[in-house]
Amino acid sequence: MYPLFRHRVLITILLGIIFLFTFWPTNKQLNRPLYVTSPINKGAKTNTEPGPNIDAIRSTIITDVSGNQKEYLNSKGYITFLSIFKKQHQAMLKNLIRSADIAVANTSVYSVILKPQLPPSNDPHDYMSLSRYFWPDPTKSDGLPYINKDGYSNPEFFAVTDYVLLRKMFKDVLDMGFAYFFTRNETYVKKSMYRIKEWFLDEKTKMNPNLNYAGLRKGDAMGLHTGVLDFHQVFR
Ligand SMILES: *[C@@H]1O[C@H](CO)[C@@H](O)[C@H](O)[C@H]1NC(C)=O
Ligand SMILES: *[C@@H]1O[C@H](CO)[C@@H](O)[C@H](O)[C@H]1NC(C)=O
């Protein structure tokens, strides 16, 4: 039993050494420019411009029986690639958890009833947003109805808080949803449910299920058809 075992160890080491000698990049390979040969048309002119030598250590050039050279990512390349990928993933996760924790910690109310002006229905539970590119008409004493100045965003748009809070609610729920996916921490689920109930269901804070006053042009009785775009983030 014991000598057989030793045998296997020796054979494994030997195979390992052969493997290393076969695949270890030699100096010749490292300094060799990466030529590109068209595998389709072998008679085509070869591009003799030097390739990215700096990366040669991460790739191995293999020439096939027809003399075509191909560049392969070697094990060193894979390890580099994976470590970069892992670092990016960790940084992404850290940012995500930070955003989700901020969303959990926020105790403010997110609701349509907080807007400082009422929609034409006079019901604060109706969602309202202003049409962004509409401005007071200077030829009218009250400026109504507003006129279009395409491309010029009216800052009044942000005074009606529904639009901003709706987006904040969507973003918080999205961040907390992903944070739960990666951490399985139930706190994120509870707060997401709290936010969704607060926005859509709770008697005191709910939004009525309509977008009648989304994209409202001041002076009109109803919002514009483009107002439905306020909700496009629900598809995320
Ligand atoms: C879950 O997340 C909350 C909110 O960020 C945090 O306070 C809590 O410590 C986390 N729980 C666990 C078990 O990690
Ligand atoms: C909580 O969210 C509200 C609405 O977006 C925001 O105005 C407020 O600054 C946030 N609070 C904190 C502590 O981040």
mmCIF file of C-alpha atoms and ligand atoms in Angstrom:
data_model
loop_
_atom_site.group_PDB
_atom_site.id
_atom_site.type_symbol
_atom_site.label_atom_id
_atom_site.label_comp_id
_atom_site.label_asym_id
_atom_site.label_seq_id
_atom_site.Cartn_x
_atom_site.Cartn_y
_atom_site.Cartn_z
ATOM 1 C CA MET A 1 0.000 0.000 0.000
ATOM 2 C CA TYR A 2 2.655 2.456 1.098
ATOM 3 C CA PRO A 3 5.145 1.978 -1.811
ATOM 4 C CA LEU A 4 2.265 2.204 -4.312
ATOM 5 C CA PHE A 5 1.197 5.488 -2.794
ATOM 6 C CA ARG A 6 4.770 6.834 -3.049
ATOM 7 C CA HIS A 7 4.780 5.761 -6.673
ATOM 8 C CA ARG A 8 1.722 7.825 -7.413
ATOM 9 C CA VAL A 9 3.186 10.859 -5.703
ATOM 10 C CA LEU A 10 6.337 10.605 -7.801
ATOM 11 C CA ILE A 11 4.371 10.214 -11.027
ATOM 12 C CA THR A 12 2.197 13.236 -10.131
ATOM 13 C CA ILE A 13 5.264 15.375 -9.451
ATOM 14 C CA LEU A 14 6.847 14.238 -12.719
ATOM 15 C CA LEU A 15 3.694 15.068 -14.692
ATOM 16 C CA GLY A 16 3.590 18.439 -12.955
ATOM 17 C CA ILE A 17 7.172 19.214 -14.002
ATOM 18 C CA ILE A 18 6.457 18.174 -17.611
ATOM 19 C CA PHE A 19 3.355 20.340 -17.590
ATOM 20 C CA LEU A 20 5.282 23.348 -16.283
ATOM 21 C CA PHE A 21 8.040 22.946 -18.866
ATOM 22 C CA THR A 22 5.498 22.639 -21.644
ATOM 23 C CA PHE A 23 3.378 25.616 -20.791
ATOM 24 C CA TRP A 24 5.752 27.995 -18.991
ATOM 25 C CA PRO A 25 6.122 31.053 -21.259
ATOM 26 C CA THR A 26 9.668 31.215 -22.515
ATOM 27 C CA ASN A 27 11.460 34.479 -23.136
ATOM 28 C CA LYS A 28 11.048 33.895 -26.845
ATOM 29 C CA GLN A 29 7.281 33.740 -26.490
ATOM 30 C CA LEU A 30 7.140 36.785 -24.223
ATOM 31 C CA ASN A 31 9.000 39.012 -26.659
ATOM 32 C CA ARG A 32 7.372 37.716 -29.769
ATOM 33 C CA PRO A 33 5.032 40.223 -31.375
ATOM 34 C CA LEU A 34 1.504 38.967 -31.778
ATOM 35 C CA TYR A 35 1.056 38.458 -35.465
ATOM 36 C CA VAL A 36 -2.416 38.103 -36.785
ATOM 37 C CA THR A 37 -2.882 35.649 -39.598
ATOM 38 C CA SER A 38 -6.198 35.242 -41.291
ATOM 39 C CA PRO A 39 -7.334 31.656 -40.766
ATOM 40 C CA ILE A 40 -9.780 31.963 -43.660
ATOM 41 C CA ASN A 41 -7.436 33.139 -46.386
ATOM 42 C CA LYS A 42 -3.998 31.707 -45.717
ATOM 43 C CA GLY A 43 -2.470 33.555 -48.634
ATOM 44 C CA ALA A 44 -3.509 36.928 -47.219
ATOM 45 C CA LYS A 45 -0.857 39.448 -46.298
ATOM 46 C CA THR A 46 0.246 39.015 -42.724
ATOM 47 C CA ASN A 47 -0.057 41.936 -40.397
ATOM 48 C CA THR A 48 3.455 42.352 -39.052
ATOM 49 C CA GLU A 49 2.733 45.151 -36.618
ATOM 50 C CA PRO A 50 3.874 44.281 -33.100
ATOM 51 C CA GLY A 51 1.003 43.330 -30.832
ATOM 52 C CA PRO A 52 0.442 44.304 -27.202
ATOM 53 C CA ASN A 53 3.568 42.740 -25.729
ATOM 54 C CA ILE A 54 2.686 43.929 -22.269
ATOM 55 C CA ASP A 55 -0.096 41.355 -22.171
ATOM 56 C CA ALA A 56 1.972 38.542 -23.652
ATOM 57 C CA ILE A 57 2.614 37.056 -20.234
ATOM 58 C CA ARG A 58 -1.107 36.527 -19.831
ATOM 59 C CA SER A 59 -1.533 34.842 -23.164
ATOM 60 C CA THR A 60 0.091 31.952 -24.971
ATOM 61 C CA ILE A 61 0.523 31.884 -28.707
ATOM 62 C CA ILE A 62 -0.199 28.543 -30.252
ATOM 63 C CA THR A 63 0.521 27.798 -33.898
ATOM 64 C CA ASP A 64 -1.713 25.194 -35.494
ATOM 65 C CA VAL A 65 -0.673 22.677 -38.185
ATOM 66 C CA SER A 66 -1.444 25.151 -40.960
ATOM 67 C CA GLY A 67 0.883 27.712 -39.410
ATOM 68 C CA ASN A 68 -1.865 29.982 -38.115
ATOM 69 C CA GLN A 69 -1.030 31.638 -34.858
ATOM 70 C CA LYS A 70 -3.685 32.059 -32.247
ATOM 71 C CA GLU A 71 -3.518 33.784 -28.941
ATOM 72 C CA TYR A 72 -4.976 32.014 -25.934
ATOM 73 C CA LEU A 73 -5.524 33.375 -22.459
ATOM 74 C CA ASN A 74 -3.341 31.194 -20.216
ATOM 75 C CA SER A 75 -3.865 30.280 -16.556
ATOM 76 C CA LYS A 76 -2.088 33.422 -15.421
ATOM 77 C CA GLY A 77 -4.438 35.443 -17.599
ATOM 78 C CA TYR A 78 -7.454 33.748 -16.101
ATOM 79 C CA ILE A 79 -6.259 34.390 -12.559
ATOM 80 C CA THR A 80 -5.667 38.074 -13.351
ATOM 81 C CA PHE A 81 -9.053 38.303 -15.016
ATOM 82 C CA LEU A 82 -10.822 36.609 -12.103
ATOM 83 C CA SER A 83 -9.116 38.756 -9.482
ATOM 84 C CA ILE A 84 -10.107 41.936 -11.361
ATOM 85 C CA PHE A 85 -13.640 40.632 -11.689
ATOM 86 C CA LYS A 86 -13.786 39.729 -7.992
ATOM 87 C CA LYS A 87 -12.559 43.191 -6.974
ATOM 88 C CA GLN A 88 -15.157 44.870 -9.187
ATOM 89 C CA HIS A 89 -17.854 42.634 -7.753
ATOM 90 C CA GLN A 90 -16.821 43.434 -4.178
ATOM 91 C CA ALA A 91 -16.766 47.178 -4.867
ATOM 92 C CA MET A 92 -20.194 46.962 -6.516
ATOM 93 C CA LEU A 93 -21.565 45.000 -3.597
ATOM 94 C CA LYS A 94 -20.153 47.470 -1.079
ATOM 95 C CA ASN A 95 -21.816 50.398 -2.882
ATOM 96 C CA LEU A 96 -25.074 48.511 -3.135
ATOM 97 C CA ILE A 97 -25.153 47.622 0.573
ATOM 98 C CA ARG A 98 -24.275 51.212 1.457
ATOM 99 C CA SER A 99 -27.217 52.530 -0.612
ATOM 100 C CA ALA A 100 -29.555 49.882 0.805
ATOM 101 C CA ASP A 101 -28.508 50.700 4.382
ATOM 102 C CA ILE A 102 -29.165 54.395 3.760
ATOM 103 C CA ALA A 103 -32.612 53.430 2.415
ATOM 104 C CA VAL A 104 -33.291 51.327 5.528
ATOM 105 C CA ALA A 105 -32.178 54.114 7.868
ATOM 106 C CA ASN A 106 -34.379 56.766 6.203
ATOM 107 C CA THR A 107 -37.424 57.383 8.391
ATOM 108 C CA SER A 108 -38.944 60.176 6.272
ATOM 109 C CA VAL A 109 -42.423 59.738 4.833
ATOM 110 C CA TYR A 110 -42.561 59.109 1.066
ATOM 111 C CA SER A 111 -46.046 60.113 -0.050
ATOM 112 C CA VAL A 112 -48.000 62.057 -2.666
ATOM 113 C CA ILE A 113 -49.813 63.937 0.103
ATOM 114 C CA LEU A 114 -46.646 65.950 0.846
ATOM 115 C CA LYS A 115 -46.774 68.095 -2.308
ATOM 116 C CA PRO A 116 -47.238 71.782 -1.547
ATOM 117 C CA GLN A 117 -49.903 72.315 -4.250
ATOM 118 C CA LEU A 118 -53.057 70.391 -5.023
ATOM 119 C CA PRO A 119 -53.920 68.851 -8.389
ATOM 120 C CA PRO A 120 -57.056 70.135 -10.229
ATOM 121 C CA SER A 121 -59.092 67.398 -8.454
ATOM 122 C CA ASN A 122 -58.148 68.959 -5.098
ATOM 123 C CA ASP A 123 -57.397 65.427 -3.827
ATOM 124 C CA PRO A 124 -53.875 65.281 -2.367
ATOM 125 C CA HIS A 125 -53.854 61.496 -2.939
ATOM 126 C CA ASP A 126 -53.855 62.058 -6.711
ATOM 127 C CA TYR A 127 -50.378 61.885 -8.170
ATOM 128 C CA MET A 128 -49.278 65.097 -9.877
ATOM 129 C CA SER A 129 -46.210 66.175 -11.787
ATOM 130 C CA LEU A 130 -45.700 69.201 -13.984
ATOM 131 C CA SER A 131 -44.747 69.063 -17.637
ATOM 132 C CA ARG A 132 -41.074 69.773 -17.484
ATOM 133 C CA TYR A 133 -40.652 72.029 -20.522
ATOM 134 C CA PHE A 134 -43.691 74.263 -19.979
ATOM 135 C CA TRP A 135 -43.428 77.847 -18.727
ATOM 136 C CA PRO A 136 -45.849 80.676 -17.828
ATOM 137 C CA ASP A 137 -47.226 82.486 -20.861
ATOM 138 C CA PRO A 138 -45.843 86.071 -20.606
ATOM 139 C CA THR A 139 -48.766 87.444 -22.622
ATOM 140 C CA LYS A 140 -51.306 86.359 -19.942
ATOM 141 C CA SER A 141 -51.647 88.046 -16.572
ATOM 142 C CA ASP A 142 -51.808 84.747 -14.681
ATOM 143 C CA GLY A 143 -49.427 83.004 -17.135
ATOM 144 C CA LEU A 144 -52.030 80.290 -17.822
ATOM 145 C CA PRO A 145 -52.088 78.043 -19.684
ATOM 146 C CA TYR A 146 -48.338 77.357 -19.699
ATOM 147 C CA ILE A 147 -46.535 77.342 -23.052
ATOM 148 C CA ASN A 148 -43.915 74.919 -24.371
ATOM 149 C CA LYS A 149 -40.221 75.855 -24.445
ATOM 150 C CA ASP A 150 -38.710 72.602 -25.555
ATOM 151 C CA GLY A 151 -35.367 71.769 -23.962
ATOM 152 C CA TYR A 152 -35.712 74.379 -21.207
ATOM 153 C CA SER A 153 -36.477 72.638 -17.950
ATOM 154 C CA ASN A 154 -38.705 74.671 -15.635
ATOM 155 C CA PRO A 155 -37.349 74.466 -12.054
ATOM 156 C CA GLU A 156 -40.956 74.574 -10.809
ATOM 157 C CA PHE A 157 -41.047 70.936 -11.914
ATOM 158 C CA PHE A 158 -39.148 69.854 -8.807
ATOM 159 C CA ALA A 159 -41.349 71.859 -6.414
ATOM 160 C CA VAL A 160 -44.087 69.248 -6.875
ATOM 161 C CA THR A 161 -42.464 66.470 -4.867
ATOM 162 C CA ASP A 162 -44.433 63.479 -6.204
ATOM 163 C CA TYR A 163 -42.054 62.913 -9.114
ATOM 164 C CA VAL A 164 -38.905 63.004 -6.984
ATOM 165 C CA LEU A 165 -40.365 60.873 -4.185
ATOM 166 C CA LEU A 166 -41.733 58.285 -6.616
ATOM 167 C CA ARG A 167 -38.276 57.857 -8.119
ATOM 168 C CA LYS A 168 -36.734 57.701 -4.661
ATOM 169 C CA MET A 169 -39.213 54.986 -3.648
ATOM 170 C CA PHE A 170 -38.409 52.950 -6.783
ATOM 171 C CA LYS A 171 -34.668 53.320 -6.264
ATOM 172 C CA ASP A 172 -34.799 52.418 -2.568
ATOM 173 C CA VAL A 173 -36.892 49.319 -3.272
ATOM 174 C CA LEU A 174 -34.566 48.316 -6.116
ATOM 175 C CA ASP A 175 -31.428 48.737 -3.982
ATOM 176 C CA MET A 176 -32.935 46.915 -1.017
ATOM 177 C CA GLY A 177 -34.222 44.130 -3.278
ATOM 178 C CA PHE A 178 -30.755 43.512 -4.703
ATOM 179 C CA ALA A 179 -29.197 43.849 -1.247
ATOM 180 C CA TYR A 180 -31.547 41.126 -0.009
ATOM 181 C CA PHE A 181 -30.613 38.960 -3.000
ATOM 182 C CA PHE A 182 -26.935 39.106 -2.044
ATOM 183 C CA THR A 183 -27.221 39.081 1.764
ATOM 184 C CA ARG A 184 -30.539 37.339 2.562
ATOM 185 C CA ASN A 185 -30.937 39.963 5.264
ATOM 186 C CA GLU A 186 -34.711 40.223 5.947
ATOM 187 C CA THR A 187 -34.406 43.846 7.071
ATOM 188 C CA TYR A 188 -34.267 44.879 3.396
ATOM 189 C CA VAL A 189 -37.479 43.003 2.595
ATOM 190 C CA LYS A 190 -39.342 44.515 5.541
ATOM 191 C CA LYS A 191 -38.351 48.063 4.631
ATOM 192 C CA SER A 192 -39.195 47.504 0.944
ATOM 193 C CA MET A 193 -42.664 46.275 1.911
ATOM 194 C CA TYR A 194 -43.056 49.228 4.230
ATOM 195 C CA ARG A 195 -42.191 51.659 1.400
ATOM 196 C CA ILE A 196 -44.522 49.995 -1.120
ATOM 197 C CA LYS A 197 -47.429 49.938 1.361
ATOM 198 C CA GLU A 198 -46.768 53.525 2.359
ATOM 199 C CA TRP A 199 -46.824 54.672 -1.266
ATOM 200 C CA PHE A 200 -49.719 52.616 -2.652
ATOM 201 C CA LEU A 201 -51.912 51.272 0.166
ATOM 202 C CA ASP A 202 -51.903 52.998 3.543
ATOM 203 C CA GLU A 203 -55.070 55.121 3.882
ATOM 204 C CA LYS A 204 -53.206 58.177 5.107
ATOM 205 C CA THR A 205 -50.372 58.249 2.581
ATOM 206 C CA LYS A 206 -51.556 56.252 -0.436
ATOM 207 C CA MET A 207 -51.473 57.371 -4.041
ATOM 208 C CA ASN A 208 -54.780 56.917 -5.887
ATOM 209 C CA PRO A 209 -54.374 54.449 -8.769
ATOM 210 C CA ASN A 210 -54.382 57.021 -11.574
ATOM 211 C CA LEU A 211 -51.965 59.237 -13.470
ATOM 212 C CA ASN A 212 -54.584 61.795 -14.479
ATOM 213 C CA TYR A 213 -52.410 64.696 -13.374
ATOM 214 C CA ALA A 214 -49.005 63.375 -14.441
ATOM 215 C CA GLY A 215 -47.235 65.711 -16.835
ATOM 216 C CA LEU A 216 -49.718 68.480 -16.062
ATOM 217 C CA ARG A 217 -49.477 71.639 -18.070
ATOM 218 C CA LYS A 218 -50.618 74.369 -15.691
ATOM 219 C CA GLY A 219 -53.945 75.782 -16.779
ATOM 220 C CA ASP A 220 -55.142 72.396 -18.096
ATOM 221 C CA ALA A 221 -57.706 70.185 -16.346
ATOM 222 C CA MET A 222 -55.657 67.014 -16.901
ATOM 223 C CA GLY A 223 -52.070 65.950 -17.469
ATOM 224 C CA LEU A 224 -50.521 65.256 -20.867
ATOM 225 C CA HIS A 225 -50.295 61.733 -22.333
ATOM 226 C CA THR A 226 -46.511 61.832 -21.831
ATOM 227 C CA GLY A 227 -47.138 61.860 -18.047
ATOM 228 C CA VAL A 228 -47.378 58.066 -17.961
ATOM 229 C CA LEU A 229 -43.619 58.041 -18.572
ATOM 230 C CA ASP A 230 -43.182 59.070 -14.919
ATOM 231 C CA PHE A 231 -43.862 55.425 -14.078
ATOM 232 C CA HIS A 232 -41.481 53.809 -16.549
ATOM 233 C CA GLN A 233 -39.115 52.876 -13.701
ATOM 234 C CA VAL A 234 -41.643 50.375 -12.425
ATOM 235 C CA PHE A 235 -40.359 48.004 -15.122
ATOM 236 C CA ARG A 236 -36.852 47.822 -13.662
HETATM 237 C C1 LIG B 1 -29.296 43.548 8.262
HETATM 238 O O1 LIG B 1 -29.322 44.859 7.736
HETATM 239 C C2 LIG B 1 -29.560 45.849 8.724
HETATM 240 C C3 LIG B 1 -29.750 47.168 8.022
HETATM 241 O O2 LIG B 1 -28.611 47.560 7.346
HETATM 242 C C4 LIG B 1 -28.414 45.846 9.724
HETATM 243 O O3 LIG B 1 -28.631 46.825 10.717
HETATM 244 C C5 LIG B 1 -28.312 44.480 10.364
HETATM 245 O O4 LIG B 1 -27.195 44.431 11.212
HETATM 246 C C6 LIG B 1 -28.190 43.399 9.307
HETATM 247 N N1 LIG B 1 -28.278 42.090 9.923
HETATM 248 C C7 LIG B 1 -27.381 41.143 9.723
HETATM 249 C C8 LIG B 1 -27.652 39.843 10.399
HETATM 250 O O5 LIG B 1 -26.404 41.321 9.048
HETATM 251 C C1 LIG B 2 -34.807 60.489 3.356
HETATM 252 O O1 LIG B 2 -35.458 60.612 2.111
HETATM 253 C C2 LIG B 2 -36.036 61.880 1.890
HETATM 254 C C3 LIG B 2 -36.820 61.811 0.616
HETATM 255 O O2 LIG B 2 -36.017 61.545 -0.480
HETATM 256 C C4 LIG B 2 -34.924 62.919 1.843
HETATM 257 O O3 LIG B 2 -35.473 64.189 1.620
HETATM 258 C C5 LIG B 2 -34.158 62.887 3.146
HETATM 259 O O4 LIG B 2 -33.064 63.774 3.070
HETATM 260 C C6 LIG B 2 -33.681 61.489 3.446
HETATM 261 N N1 LIG B 2 -33.119 61.462 4.782
HETATM 262 C C7 LIG B 2 -31.890 61.075 5.020
HETATM 263 C C8 LIG B 2 -31.495 61.099 6.441
HETATM 264 O O5 LIG B 2 -31.138 60.711 4.136
#
